[in-house]
Amino acid sequence: MKKGLRRSKQYSGVSLIEVLITMVIIGVVMILVSITLTTMIRTSIISTSRTATREESEFILELLRKTIRNSNTEDLRIYNVGGRAYNNTTGMTIDSSLTGYESTVTDGVSGTEIHFRPVGYGKWICVGFFPDYSDNTRGYVLKSVRQDLETSSDCFNSATSEYSQNTILLNSEDVDVNSLSLVFFPTYDENYLLTIDLDMEPIHWIANSDSIKPNYFKQTVVSTQKLTWED
């Protein structure tokens, strides 16, 4: 009679230590991937914000350069305006103790708003800086076109009928304007030399990145080109 042989069954598996090591490795990989993706997103946002701010500042300054260059000094006025703010939600200006339109600034004194009429162009062009009506840390640059400008304060007066049709916002909602400064100096040939300083920064910025200053400051110099005839 044959005796039955018993075969012992062996089970293969992984130990708890091996499971823990695997989980640690997976966790480290996921952390590295997360850090890489976060860095890429931060870099993309910073690059996009800087590009948008730079392009908008160059657009505003180029607009001023082209139009001021073709203007006569008799049709160029600079004001240092106070007491007028802008509501970005309604697109309307709000006045409170309005000042600065009584007289133009003298040479060497900075202003925040300029009115000028290019040669051969029957309309007045106005460009000015106004703070936000509810947040003084934010600002906007507006442009308006008027056929007649007997009253200087009417150029950006939202109560007038021409305001909504002829006034536009030059900076987008993603870019904040800190300041716009305009200074003129008379030259020997009866022209004006203007220096324009524009300080802007992006609205959407990465927190905890104070080491990289987001402000974009740009200055340009432009001169009127009045023609003089000598006898």
JSON list of C-alpha atoms in Angstrom, two decimals:
[
{"chain": "A", "resi": 1, "resn": "MET", "atom": "CA", "xyz": [0.00, 0.00, 0.00]},
{"chain": "A", "resi": 2, "resn": "LYS", "atom": "CA", "xyz": [1.44, 3.32, -1.17]},
{"chain": "A", "resi": 3, "resn": "LYS", "atom": "CA", "xyz": [1.69, 6.09, 1.20]},
{"chain": "A", "resi": 4, "resn": "GLY", "atom": "CA", "xyz": [0.27, 9.46, -0.01]},
{"chain": "A", "resi": 5, "resn": "LEU", "atom": "CA", "xyz": [2.78, 12.21, -0.39]},
{"chain": "A", "resi": 6, "resn": "ARG", "atom": "CA", "xyz": [1.90, 15.56, 1.08]},
{"chain": "A", "resi": 7, "resn": "ARG", "atom": "CA", "xyz": [3.01, 18.60, -0.82]},
{"chain": "A", "resi": 8, "resn": "SER", "atom": "CA", "xyz": [3.45, 21.75, 1.17]},
{"chain": "A", "resi": 9, "resn": "LYS", "atom": "CA", "xyz": [2.03, 24.83, -0.51]},
{"chain": "A", "resi": 10, "resn": "GLN", "atom": "CA", "xyz": [4.19, 27.97, -0.50]},
{"chain": "A", "resi": 11, "resn": "TYR", "atom": "CA", "xyz": [2.56, 31.36, -0.83]},
{"chain": "A", "resi": 12, "resn": "SER", "atom": "CA", "xyz": [4.54, 34.29, -2.27]},
{"chain": "A", "resi": 13, "resn": "GLY", "atom": "CA", "xyz": [3.70, 37.89, -1.33]},
{"chain": "A", "resi": 14, "resn": "VAL", "atom": "CA", "xyz": [5.11, 41.22, -0.25]},
{"chain": "A", "resi": 15, "resn": "SER", "atom": "CA", "xyz": [5.90, 42.29, 3.22]},
{"chain": "A", "resi": 16, "resn": "LEU", "atom": "CA", "xyz": [4.57, 45.38, 4.96]},
{"chain": "A", "resi": 17, "resn": "ILE", "atom": "CA", "xyz": [7.98, 47.02, 4.71]},
{"chain": "A", "resi": 18, "resn": "GLU", "atom": "CA", "xyz": [8.03, 46.60, 0.94]},
{"chain": "A", "resi": 19, "resn": "VAL", "atom": "CA", "xyz": [4.56, 48.16, 0.70]},
{"chain": "A", "resi": 20, "resn": "LEU", "atom": "CA", "xyz": [5.65, 51.12, 2.77]},
{"chain": "A", "resi": 21, "resn": "ILE", "atom": "CA", "xyz": [8.79, 51.63, 0.69]},
{"chain": "A", "resi": 22, "resn": "THR", "atom": "CA", "xyz": [6.72, 51.54, -2.51]},
{"chain": "A", "resi": 23, "resn": "MET", "atom": "CA", "xyz": [4.28, 54.09, -1.11]},
{"chain": "A", "resi": 24, "resn": "VAL", "atom": "CA", "xyz": [7.13, 56.37, -0.09]},
{"chain": "A", "resi": 25, "resn": "ILE", "atom": "CA", "xyz": [8.65, 56.20, -3.58]},
{"chain": "A", "resi": 26, "resn": "ILE", "atom": "CA", "xyz": [5.29, 56.95, -5.21]},
{"chain": "A", "resi": 27, "resn": "GLY", "atom": "CA", "xyz": [4.75, 59.85, -2.80]},
{"chain": "A", "resi": 28, "resn": "VAL", "atom": "CA", "xyz": [8.16, 61.35, -3.59]},
{"chain": "A", "resi": 29, "resn": "VAL", "atom": "CA", "xyz": [7.49, 61.07, -7.34]},
{"chain": "A", "resi": 30, "resn": "MET", "atom": "CA", "xyz": [4.10, 62.74, -6.96]},
{"chain": "A", "resi": 31, "resn": "ILE", "atom": "CA", "xyz": [5.61, 65.56, -4.90]},
{"chain": "A", "resi": 32, "resn": "LEU", "atom": "CA", "xyz": [8.31, 66.15, -7.54]},
{"chain": "A", "resi": 33, "resn": "VAL", "atom": "CA", "xyz": [5.71, 66.17, -10.32]},
{"chain": "A", "resi": 34, "resn": "SER", "atom": "CA", "xyz": [3.52, 68.56, -8.32]},
{"chain": "A", "resi": 35, "resn": "ILE", "atom": "CA", "xyz": [6.44, 70.93, -7.68]},
{"chain": "A", "resi": 36, "resn": "THR", "atom": "CA", "xyz": [7.39, 70.87, -11.36]},
{"chain": "A", "resi": 37, "resn": "LEU", "atom": "CA", "xyz": [3.83, 71.63, -12.49]},
{"chain": "A", "resi": 38, "resn": "THR", "atom": "CA", "xyz": [3.45, 74.40, -9.91]},
{"chain": "A", "resi": 39, "resn": "THR", "atom": "CA", "xyz": [6.72, 75.99, -11.03]},
{"chain": "A", "resi": 40, "resn": "MET", "atom": "CA", "xyz": [5.63, 75.83, -14.67]},
{"chain": "A", "resi": 41, "resn": "ILE", "atom": "CA", "xyz": [2.27, 77.43, -13.85]},
{"chain": "A", "resi": 42, "resn": "ARG", "atom": "CA", "xyz": [3.91, 80.18, -11.79]},
{"chain": "A", "resi": 43, "resn": "THR", "atom": "CA", "xyz": [6.40, 80.89, -14.56]},
{"chain": "A", "resi": 44, "resn": "SER", "atom": "CA", "xyz": [3.65, 80.98, -17.17]},
{"chain": "A", "resi": 45, "resn": "ILE", "atom": "CA", "xyz": [1.52, 83.40, -15.14]},
{"chain": "A", "resi": 46, "resn": "ILE", "atom": "CA", "xyz": [4.48, 85.68, -14.43]},
{"chain": "A", "resi": 47, "resn": "SER", "atom": "CA", "xyz": [5.52, 85.69, -18.09]},
{"chain": "A", "resi": 48, "resn": "THR", "atom": "CA", "xyz": [1.97, 86.33, -19.32]},
{"chain": "A", "resi": 49, "resn": "SER", "atom": "CA", "xyz": [1.40, 89.11, -16.79]},
{"chain": "A", "resi": 50, "resn": "ARG", "atom": "CA", "xyz": [4.66, 90.84, -17.62]},
{"chain": "A", "resi": 51, "resn": "THR", "atom": "CA", "xyz": [4.02, 90.61, -21.35]},
{"chain": "A", "resi": 52, "resn": "ALA", "atom": "CA", "xyz": [0.50, 92.03, -21.04]},
{"chain": "A", "resi": 53, "resn": "THR", "atom": "CA", "xyz": [1.70, 94.90, -18.86]},
{"chain": "A", "resi": 54, "resn": "ARG", "atom": "CA", "xyz": [4.57, 95.76, -21.18]},
{"chain": "A", "resi": 55, "resn": "GLU", "atom": "CA", "xyz": [2.41, 95.63, -24.32]},
{"chain": "A", "resi": 56, "resn": "GLU", "atom": "CA", "xyz": [-0.30, 97.83, -22.83]},
{"chain": "A", "resi": 57, "resn": "SER", "atom": "CA", "xyz": [2.18, 100.43, -21.58]},
{"chain": "A", "resi": 58, "resn": "GLU", "atom": "CA", "xyz": [3.84, 100.56, -24.99]},
{"chain": "A", "resi": 59, "resn": "PHE", "atom": "CA", "xyz": [0.44, 100.90, -26.67]},
{"chain": "A", "resi": 60, "resn": "ILE", "atom": "CA", "xyz": [-0.54, 103.89, -24.50]},
{"chain": "A", "resi": 61, "resn": "LEU", "atom": "CA", "xyz": [2.80, 105.63, -24.93]},
{"chain": "A", "resi": 62, "resn": "GLU", "atom": "CA", "xyz": [2.89, 105.03, -28.68]},
{"chain": "A", "resi": 63, "resn": "LEU", "atom": "CA", "xyz": [-0.59, 106.51, -29.02]},
{"chain": "A", "resi": 64, "resn": "LEU", "atom": "CA", "xyz": [0.57, 109.63, -27.17]},
{"chain": "A", "resi": 65, "resn": "ARG", "atom": "CA", "xyz": [3.80, 109.89, -29.15]},
{"chain": "A", "resi": 66, "resn": "LYS", "atom": "CA", "xyz": [2.12, 109.74, -32.55]},
{"chain": "A", "resi": 67, "resn": "THR", "atom": "CA", "xyz": [-0.64, 112.21, -31.81]},
{"chain": "A", "resi": 68, "resn": "ILE", "atom": "CA", "xyz": [1.31, 114.72, -29.70]},
{"chain": "A", "resi": 69, "resn": "ARG", "atom": "CA", "xyz": [4.09, 114.88, -32.29]},
{"chain": "A", "resi": 70, "resn": "ASN", "atom": "CA", "xyz": [1.64, 116.27, -34.85]},
{"chain": "A", "resi": 71, "resn": "SER", "atom": "CA", "xyz": [0.12, 118.89, -32.54]},
{"chain": "A", "resi": 72, "resn": "ASN", "atom": "CA", "xyz": [0.81, 122.59, -32.22]},
{"chain": "A", "resi": 73, "resn": "THR", "atom": "CA", "xyz": [1.73, 124.13, -28.89]},
{"chain": "A", "resi": 74, "resn": "GLU", "atom": "CA", "xyz": [-1.34, 126.39, -29.09]},
{"chain": "A", "resi": 75, "resn": "ASP", "atom": "CA", "xyz": [-3.54, 123.31, -29.03]},
{"chain": "A", "resi": 76, "resn": "LEU", "atom": "CA", "xyz": [-1.83, 121.44, -26.19]},
{"chain": "A", "resi": 77, "resn": "ARG", "atom": "CA", "xyz": [-2.91, 121.70, -22.56]},
{"chain": "A", "resi": 78, "resn": "ILE", "atom": "CA", "xyz": [-1.85, 119.73, -19.48]},
{"chain": "A", "resi": 79, "resn": "TYR", "atom": "CA", "xyz": [-3.85, 119.66, -16.24]},
{"chain": "A", "resi": 80, "resn": "ASN", "atom": "CA", "xyz": [-3.17, 118.22, -12.81]},
{"chain": "A", "resi": 81, "resn": "VAL", "atom": "CA", "xyz": [-6.64, 116.94, -12.00]},
{"chain": "A", "resi": 82, "resn": "GLY", "atom": "CA", "xyz": [-7.97, 115.90, -8.60]},
{"chain": "A", "resi": 83, "resn": "GLY", "atom": "CA", "xyz": [-11.36, 114.88, -7.31]},
{"chain": "A", "resi": 84, "resn": "ARG", "atom": "CA", "xyz": [-12.38, 112.76, -10.29]},
{"chain": "A", "resi": 85, "resn": "ALA", "atom": "CA", "xyz": [-12.47, 108.94, -10.15]},
{"chain": "A", "resi": 86, "resn": "TYR", "atom": "CA", "xyz": [-13.50, 106.15, -12.49]},
{"chain": "A", "resi": 87, "resn": "ASN", "atom": "CA", "xyz": [-16.01, 103.36, -11.93]},
{"chain": "A", "resi": 88, "resn": "ASN", "atom": "CA", "xyz": [-14.84, 100.38, -13.95]},
{"chain": "A", "resi": 89, "resn": "THR", "atom": "CA", "xyz": [-18.15, 98.57, -13.45]},
{"chain": "A", "resi": 90, "resn": "THR", "atom": "CA", "xyz": [-20.33, 101.28, -14.96]},
{"chain": "A", "resi": 91, "resn": "GLY", "atom": "CA", "xyz": [-17.67, 102.91, -17.12]},
{"chain": "A", "resi": 92, "resn": "MET", "atom": "CA", "xyz": [-18.58, 106.31, -15.67]},
{"chain": "A", "resi": 93, "resn": "THR", "atom": "CA", "xyz": [-16.52, 108.99, -13.97]},
{"chain": "A", "resi": 94, "resn": "ILE", "atom": "CA", "xyz": [-17.45, 110.26, -10.52]},
{"chain": "A", "resi": 95, "resn": "ASP", "atom": "CA", "xyz": [-16.65, 113.80, -9.40]},
{"chain": "A", "resi": 96, "resn": "SER", "atom": "CA", "xyz": [-16.03, 114.89, -5.84]},
{"chain": "A", "resi": 97, "resn": "SER", "atom": "CA", "xyz": [-14.57, 118.35, -5.19]},
{"chain": "A", "resi": 98, "resn": "LEU", "atom": "CA", "xyz": [-13.16, 118.52, -8.72]},
{"chain": "A", "resi": 99, "resn": "THR", "atom": "CA", "xyz": [-9.98, 120.58, -9.03]},
{"chain": "A", "resi": 100, "resn": "GLY", "atom": "CA", "xyz": [-7.21, 121.22, -11.53]},
{"chain": "A", "resi": 101, "resn": "TYR", "atom": "CA", "xyz": [-9.12, 122.50, -14.54]},
{"chain": "A", "resi": 102, "resn": "GLU", "atom": "CA", "xyz": [-8.90, 126.15, -13.50]},
{"chain": "A", "resi": 103, "resn": "SER", "atom": "CA", "xyz": [-5.56, 126.54, -15.27]},
{"chain": "A", "resi": 104, "resn": "THR", "atom": "CA", "xyz": [-2.96, 124.47, -17.08]},
{"chain": "A", "resi": 105, "resn": "VAL", "atom": "CA", "xyz": [0.28, 123.45, -15.41]},
{"chain": "A", "resi": 106, "resn": "THR", "atom": "CA", "xyz": [3.39, 125.52, -16.05]},
{"chain": "A", "resi": 107, "resn": "ASP", "atom": "CA", "xyz": [6.53, 124.16, -17.67]},
{"chain": "A", "resi": 108, "resn": "GLY", "atom": "CA", "xyz": [8.39, 121.69, -15.49]},
{"chain": "A", "resi": 109, "resn": "VAL", "atom": "CA", "xyz": [5.30, 120.84, -13.40]},
{"chain": "A", "resi": 110, "resn": "SER", "atom": "CA", "xyz": [3.75, 117.40, -13.82]},
{"chain": "A", "resi": 111, "resn": "GLY", "atom": "CA", "xyz": [0.12, 116.81, -14.72]},
{"chain": "A", "resi": 112, "resn": "THR", "atom": "CA", "xyz": [-2.18, 113.82, -15.02]},
{"chain": "A", "resi": 113, "resn": "GLU", "atom": "CA", "xyz": [-4.30, 114.79, -18.01]},
{"chain": "A", "resi": 114, "resn": "ILE", "atom": "CA", "xyz": [-3.51, 116.16, -21.46]},
{"chain": "A", "resi": 115, "resn": "HIS", "atom": "CA", "xyz": [-5.74, 117.74, -24.11]},
{"chain": "A", "resi": 116, "resn": "PHE", "atom": "CA", "xyz": [-4.39, 118.30, -27.61]},
{"chain": "A", "resi": 117, "resn": "ARG", "atom": "CA", "xyz": [-5.55, 118.73, -31.20]},
{"chain": "A", "resi": 118, "resn": "PRO", "atom": "CA", "xyz": [-3.35, 117.34, -33.99]},
{"chain": "A", "resi": 119, "resn": "VAL", "atom": "CA", "xyz": [-2.76, 119.50, -37.04]},
{"chain": "A", "resi": 120, "resn": "GLY", "atom": "CA", "xyz": [-5.50, 119.03, -39.63]},
{"chain": "A", "resi": 121, "resn": "TYR", "atom": "CA", "xyz": [-7.68, 117.16, -37.16]},
{"chain": "A", "resi": 122, "resn": "GLY", "atom": "CA", "xyz": [-10.78, 119.04, -36.12]},
{"chain": "A", "resi": 123, "resn": "LYS", "atom": "CA", "xyz": [-11.33, 117.16, -32.86]},
{"chain": "A", "resi": 124, "resn": "TRP", "atom": "CA", "xyz": [-9.69, 117.36, -29.47]},
{"chain": "A", "resi": 125, "resn": "ILE", "atom": "CA", "xyz": [-8.04, 114.25, -28.02]},
{"chain": "A", "resi": 126, "resn": "CYS", "atom": "CA", "xyz": [-7.94, 113.87, -24.24]},
{"chain": "A", "resi": 127, "resn": "VAL", "atom": "CA", "xyz": [-5.90, 111.29, -22.32]},
{"chain": "A", "resi": 128, "resn": "GLY", "atom": "CA", "xyz": [-5.95, 111.19, -18.54]},
{"chain": "A", "resi": 129, "resn": "PHE", "atom": "CA", "xyz": [-5.27, 109.10, -15.45]},
{"chain": "A", "resi": 130, "resn": "PHE", "atom": "CA", "xyz": [-7.99, 108.51, -12.86]},
{"chain": "A", "resi": 131, "resn": "PRO", "atom": "CA", "xyz": [-8.01, 106.40, -9.69]},
{"chain": "A", "resi": 132, "resn": "ASP", "atom": "CA", "xyz": [-10.69, 103.83, -8.98]},
{"chain": "A", "resi": 133, "resn": "TYR", "atom": "CA", "xyz": [-13.65, 105.36, -7.17]},
{"chain": "A", "resi": 134, "resn": "SER", "atom": "CA", "xyz": [-13.65, 102.69, -4.44]},
{"chain": "A", "resi": 135, "resn": "ASP", "atom": "CA", "xyz": [-10.00, 101.56, -4.38]},
{"chain": "A", "resi": 136, "resn": "ASN", "atom": "CA", "xyz": [-7.31, 104.23, -4.50]},
{"chain": "A", "resi": 137, "resn": "THR", "atom": "CA", "xyz": [-4.63, 101.62, -5.12]},
{"chain": "A", "resi": 138, "resn": "ARG", "atom": "CA", "xyz": [-6.00, 100.99, -8.60]},
{"chain": "A", "resi": 139, "resn": "GLY", "atom": "CA", "xyz": [-5.99, 103.36, -11.55]},
{"chain": "A", "resi": 140, "resn": "TYR", "atom": "CA", "xyz": [-7.04, 103.71, -15.18]},
{"chain": "A", "resi": 141, "resn": "VAL", "atom": "CA", "xyz": [-6.04, 105.63, -18.29]},
{"chain": "A", "resi": 142, "resn": "LEU", "atom": "CA", "xyz": [-8.93, 106.97, -20.36]},
{"chain": "A", "resi": 143, "resn": "LYS", "atom": "CA", "xyz": [-9.06, 108.47, -23.82]},
{"chain": "A", "resi": 144, "resn": "SER", "atom": "CA", "xyz": [-11.82, 110.73, -25.09]},
{"chain": "A", "resi": 145, "resn": "VAL", "atom": "CA", "xyz": [-12.44, 112.60, -28.34]},
{"chain": "A", "resi": 146, "resn": "ARG", "atom": "CA", "xyz": [-14.46, 115.83, -28.48]},
{"chain": "A", "resi": 147, "resn": "GLN", "atom": "CA", "xyz": [-15.50, 118.03, -31.35]},
{"chain": "A", "resi": 148, "resn": "ASP", "atom": "CA", "xyz": [-15.59, 121.18, -29.24]},
{"chain": "A", "resi": 149, "resn": "LEU", "atom": "CA", "xyz": [-13.91, 121.67, -25.90]},
{"chain": "A", "resi": 150, "resn": "GLU", "atom": "CA", "xyz": [-14.93, 125.03, -24.53]},
{"chain": "A", "resi": 151, "resn": "THR", "atom": "CA", "xyz": [-14.99, 123.61, -21.00]},
{"chain": "A", "resi": 152, "resn": "SER", "atom": "CA", "xyz": [-11.91, 121.51, -20.20]},
{"chain": "A", "resi": 153, "resn": "SER", "atom": "CA", "xyz": [-13.62, 119.49, -17.48]},
{"chain": "A", "resi": 154, "resn": "ASP", "atom": "CA", "xyz": [-16.22, 118.21, -19.96]},
{"chain": "A", "resi": 155, "resn": "CYS", "atom": "CA", "xyz": [-13.75, 115.96, -21.77]},
{"chain": "A", "resi": 156, "resn": "PHE", "atom": "CA", "xyz": [-14.16, 113.18, -19.20]},
{"chain": "A", "resi": 157, "resn": "ASN", "atom": "CA", "xyz": [-17.48, 114.28, -17.76]},
{"chain": "A", "resi": 158, "resn": "SER", "atom": "CA", "xyz": [-19.76, 111.23, -17.91]},
{"chain": "A", "resi": 159, "resn": "ALA", "atom": "CA", "xyz": [-22.80, 113.47, -17.46]},
{"chain": "A", "resi": 160, "resn": "THR", "atom": "CA", "xyz": [-22.39, 114.82, -21.00]},
{"chain": "A", "resi": 161, "resn": "SER", "atom": "CA", "xyz": [-24.08, 113.15, -23.96]},
{"chain": "A", "resi": 162, "resn": "GLU", "atom": "CA", "xyz": [-20.82, 112.62, -25.87]},
{"chain": "A", "resi": 163, "resn": "TYR", "atom": "CA", "xyz": [-19.05, 110.73, -23.09]},
{"chain": "A", "resi": 164, "resn": "SER", "atom": "CA", "xyz": [-20.33, 107.20, -23.71]},
{"chain": "A", "resi": 165, "resn": "GLN", "atom": "CA", "xyz": [-19.74, 107.40, -27.47]},
{"chain": "A", "resi": 166, "resn": "ASN", "atom": "CA", "xyz": [-16.28, 108.94, -27.44]},
{"chain": "A", "resi": 167, "resn": "THR", "atom": "CA", "xyz": [-14.57, 107.64, -24.28]},
{"chain": "A", "resi": 168, "resn": "ILE", "atom": "CA", "xyz": [-12.63, 104.37, -24.04]},
{"chain": "A", "resi": 169, "resn": "LEU", "atom": "CA", "xyz": [-10.47, 102.64, -21.43]},
{"chain": "A", "resi": 170, "resn": "LEU", "atom": "CA", "xyz": [-6.89, 102.16, -22.64]},
{"chain": "A", "resi": 171, "resn": "ASN", "atom": "CA", "xyz": [-5.73, 99.59, -20.07]},
{"chain": "A", "resi": 172, "resn": "SER", "atom": "CA", "xyz": [-7.40, 96.21, -19.61]},
{"chain": "A", "resi": 173, "resn": "GLU", "atom": "CA", "xyz": [-8.90, 94.86, -16.41]},
{"chain": "A", "resi": 174, "resn": "ASP", "atom": "CA", "xyz": [-5.82, 92.64, -15.97]},
{"chain": "A", "resi": 175, "resn": "VAL", "atom": "CA", "xyz": [-3.41, 95.58, -15.76]},
{"chain": "A", "resi": 176, "resn": "ASP", "atom": "CA", "xyz": [-3.42, 98.32, -13.12]},
{"chain": "A", "resi": 177, "resn": "VAL", "atom": "CA", "xyz": [-2.08, 101.82, -13.73]},
{"chain": "A", "resi": 178, "resn": "ASN", "atom": "CA", "xyz": [-0.29, 103.28, -10.72]},
{"chain": "A", "resi": 179, "resn": "SER", "atom": "CA", "xyz": [0.41, 106.68, -12.22]},
{"chain": "A", "resi": 180, "resn": "LEU", "atom": "CA", "xyz": [0.63, 108.74, -15.40]},
{"chain": "A", "resi": 181, "resn": "SER", "atom": "CA", "xyz": [2.76, 111.87, -15.31]},
{"chain": "A", "resi": 182, "resn": "LEU", "atom": "CA", "xyz": [3.18, 114.44, -18.09]},
{"chain": "A", "resi": 183, "resn": "VAL", "atom": "CA", "xyz": [5.69, 117.31, -18.00]},
{"chain": "A", "resi": 184, "resn": "PHE", "atom": "CA", "xyz": [6.46, 119.80, -20.77]},
{"chain": "A", "resi": 185, "resn": "PHE", "atom": "CA", "xyz": [9.37, 122.14, -21.44]},
{"chain": "A", "resi": 186, "resn": "PRO", "atom": "CA", "xyz": [9.44, 124.87, -24.11]},
{"chain": "A", "resi": 187, "resn": "THR", "atom": "CA", "xyz": [12.25, 124.64, -26.68]},
{"chain": "A", "resi": 188, "resn": "TYR", "atom": "CA", "xyz": [14.09, 127.27, -28.70]},
{"chain": "A", "resi": 189, "resn": "ASP", "atom": "CA", "xyz": [12.09, 126.58, -31.88]},
{"chain": "A", "resi": 190, "resn": "GLU", "atom": "CA", "xyz": [8.73, 127.31, -30.21]},
{"chain": "A", "resi": 191, "resn": "ASN", "atom": "CA", "xyz": [7.96, 123.64, -29.70]},
{"chain": "A", "resi": 192, "resn": "TYR", "atom": "CA", "xyz": [7.25, 121.66, -26.54]},
{"chain": "A", "resi": 193, "resn": "LEU", "atom": "CA", "xyz": [9.36, 118.79, -25.28]},
{"chain": "A", "resi": 194, "resn": "LEU", "atom": "CA", "xyz": [7.24, 116.40, -23.21]},
{"chain": "A", "resi": 195, "resn": "THR", "atom": "CA", "xyz": [8.34, 113.64, -20.86]},
{"chain": "A", "resi": 196, "resn": "ILE", "atom": "CA", "xyz": [5.70, 111.00, -20.16]},
{"chain": "A", "resi": 197, "resn": "ASP", "atom": "CA", "xyz": [6.10, 108.58, -17.24]},
{"chain": "A", "resi": 198, "resn": "LEU", "atom": "CA", "xyz": [3.83, 105.56, -16.99]},
{"chain": "A", "resi": 199, "resn": "ASP", "atom": "CA", "xyz": [3.84, 103.13, -14.06]},
{"chain": "A", "resi": 200, "resn": "MET", "atom": "CA", "xyz": [1.80, 99.93, -14.45]},
{"chain": "A", "resi": 201, "resn": "GLU", "atom": "CA", "xyz": [1.57, 96.49, -12.86]},
{"chain": "A", "resi": 202, "resn": "PRO", "atom": "CA", "xyz": [-0.39, 93.27, -13.46]},
{"chain": "A", "resi": 203, "resn": "ILE", "atom": "CA", "xyz": [-3.48, 92.57, -11.37]},
{"chain": "A", "resi": 204, "resn": "HIS", "atom": "CA", "xyz": [-3.04, 88.78, -11.33]},
{"chain": "A", "resi": 205, "resn": "TRP", "atom": "CA", "xyz": [0.29, 88.12, -9.67]},
{"chain": "A", "resi": 206, "resn": "ILE", "atom": "CA", "xyz": [1.75, 85.14, -7.84]},
{"chain": "A", "resi": 207, "resn": "ALA", "atom": "CA", "xyz": [1.72, 85.47, -4.07]},
{"chain": "A", "resi": 208, "resn": "ASN", "atom": "CA", "xyz": [4.96, 85.24, -2.11]},
{"chain": "A", "resi": 209, "resn": "SER", "atom": "CA", "xyz": [6.99, 86.46, -5.08]},
{"chain": "A", "resi": 210, "resn": "ASP", "atom": "CA", "xyz": [7.91, 89.84, -3.66]},
{"chain": "A", "resi": 211, "resn": "SER", "atom": "CA", "xyz": [11.52, 89.34, -4.68]},
{"chain": "A", "resi": 212, "resn": "ILE", "atom": "CA", "xyz": [10.41, 89.96, -8.27]},
{"chain": "A", "resi": 213, "resn": "LYS", "atom": "CA", "xyz": [8.94, 93.43, -8.55]},
{"chain": "A", "resi": 214, "resn": "PRO", "atom": "CA", "xyz": [5.89, 93.37, -10.81]},
{"chain": "A", "resi": 215, "resn": "ASN", "atom": "CA", "xyz": [5.85, 97.13, -11.55]},
{"chain": "A", "resi": 216, "resn": "TYR", "atom": "CA", "xyz": [6.62, 98.11, -15.11]},
{"chain": "A", "resi": 217, "resn": "PHE", "atom": "CA", "xyz": [7.86, 101.70, -15.34]},
{"chain": "A", "resi": 218, "resn": "LYS", "atom": "CA", "xyz": [8.43, 103.29, -18.73]},
{"chain": "A", "resi": 219, "resn": "GLN", "atom": "CA", "xyz": [9.35, 106.79, -19.78]},
{"chain": "A", "resi": 220, "resn": "THR", "atom": "CA", "xyz": [9.21, 108.36, -23.22]},
{"chain": "A", "resi": 221, "resn": "VAL", "atom": "CA", "xyz": [10.15, 111.76, -24.58]},
{"chain": "A", "resi": 222, "resn": "VAL", "atom": "CA", "xyz": [8.27, 113.39, -27.45]},
{"chain": "A", "resi": 223, "resn": "SER", "atom": "CA", "xyz": [8.40, 116.80, -29.06]},
{"chain": "A", "resi": 224, "resn": "THR", "atom": "CA", "xyz": [5.79, 118.73, -30.97]},
{"chain": "A", "resi": 225, "resn": "GLN", "atom": "CA", "xyz": [6.79, 119.54, -34.53]},
{"chain": "A", "resi": 226, "resn": "LYS", "atom": "CA", "xyz": [5.49, 123.01, -35.15]},
{"chain": "A", "resi": 227, "resn": "LEU", "atom": "CA", "xyz": [6.66, 124.47, -38.45]},
{"chain": "A", "resi": 228, "resn": "THR", "atom": "CA", "xyz": [8.14, 127.96, -38.31]},
{"chain": "A", "resi": 229, "resn": "TRP", "atom": "CA", "xyz": [8.78, 130.15, -41.32]},
{"chain": "A", "resi": 230, "resn": "GLU", "atom": "CA", "xyz": [11.55, 132.71, -41.46]},
{"chain": "A", "resi": 231, "resn": "ASP", "atom": "CA", "xyz": [11.32, 135.81, -43.62]}
]
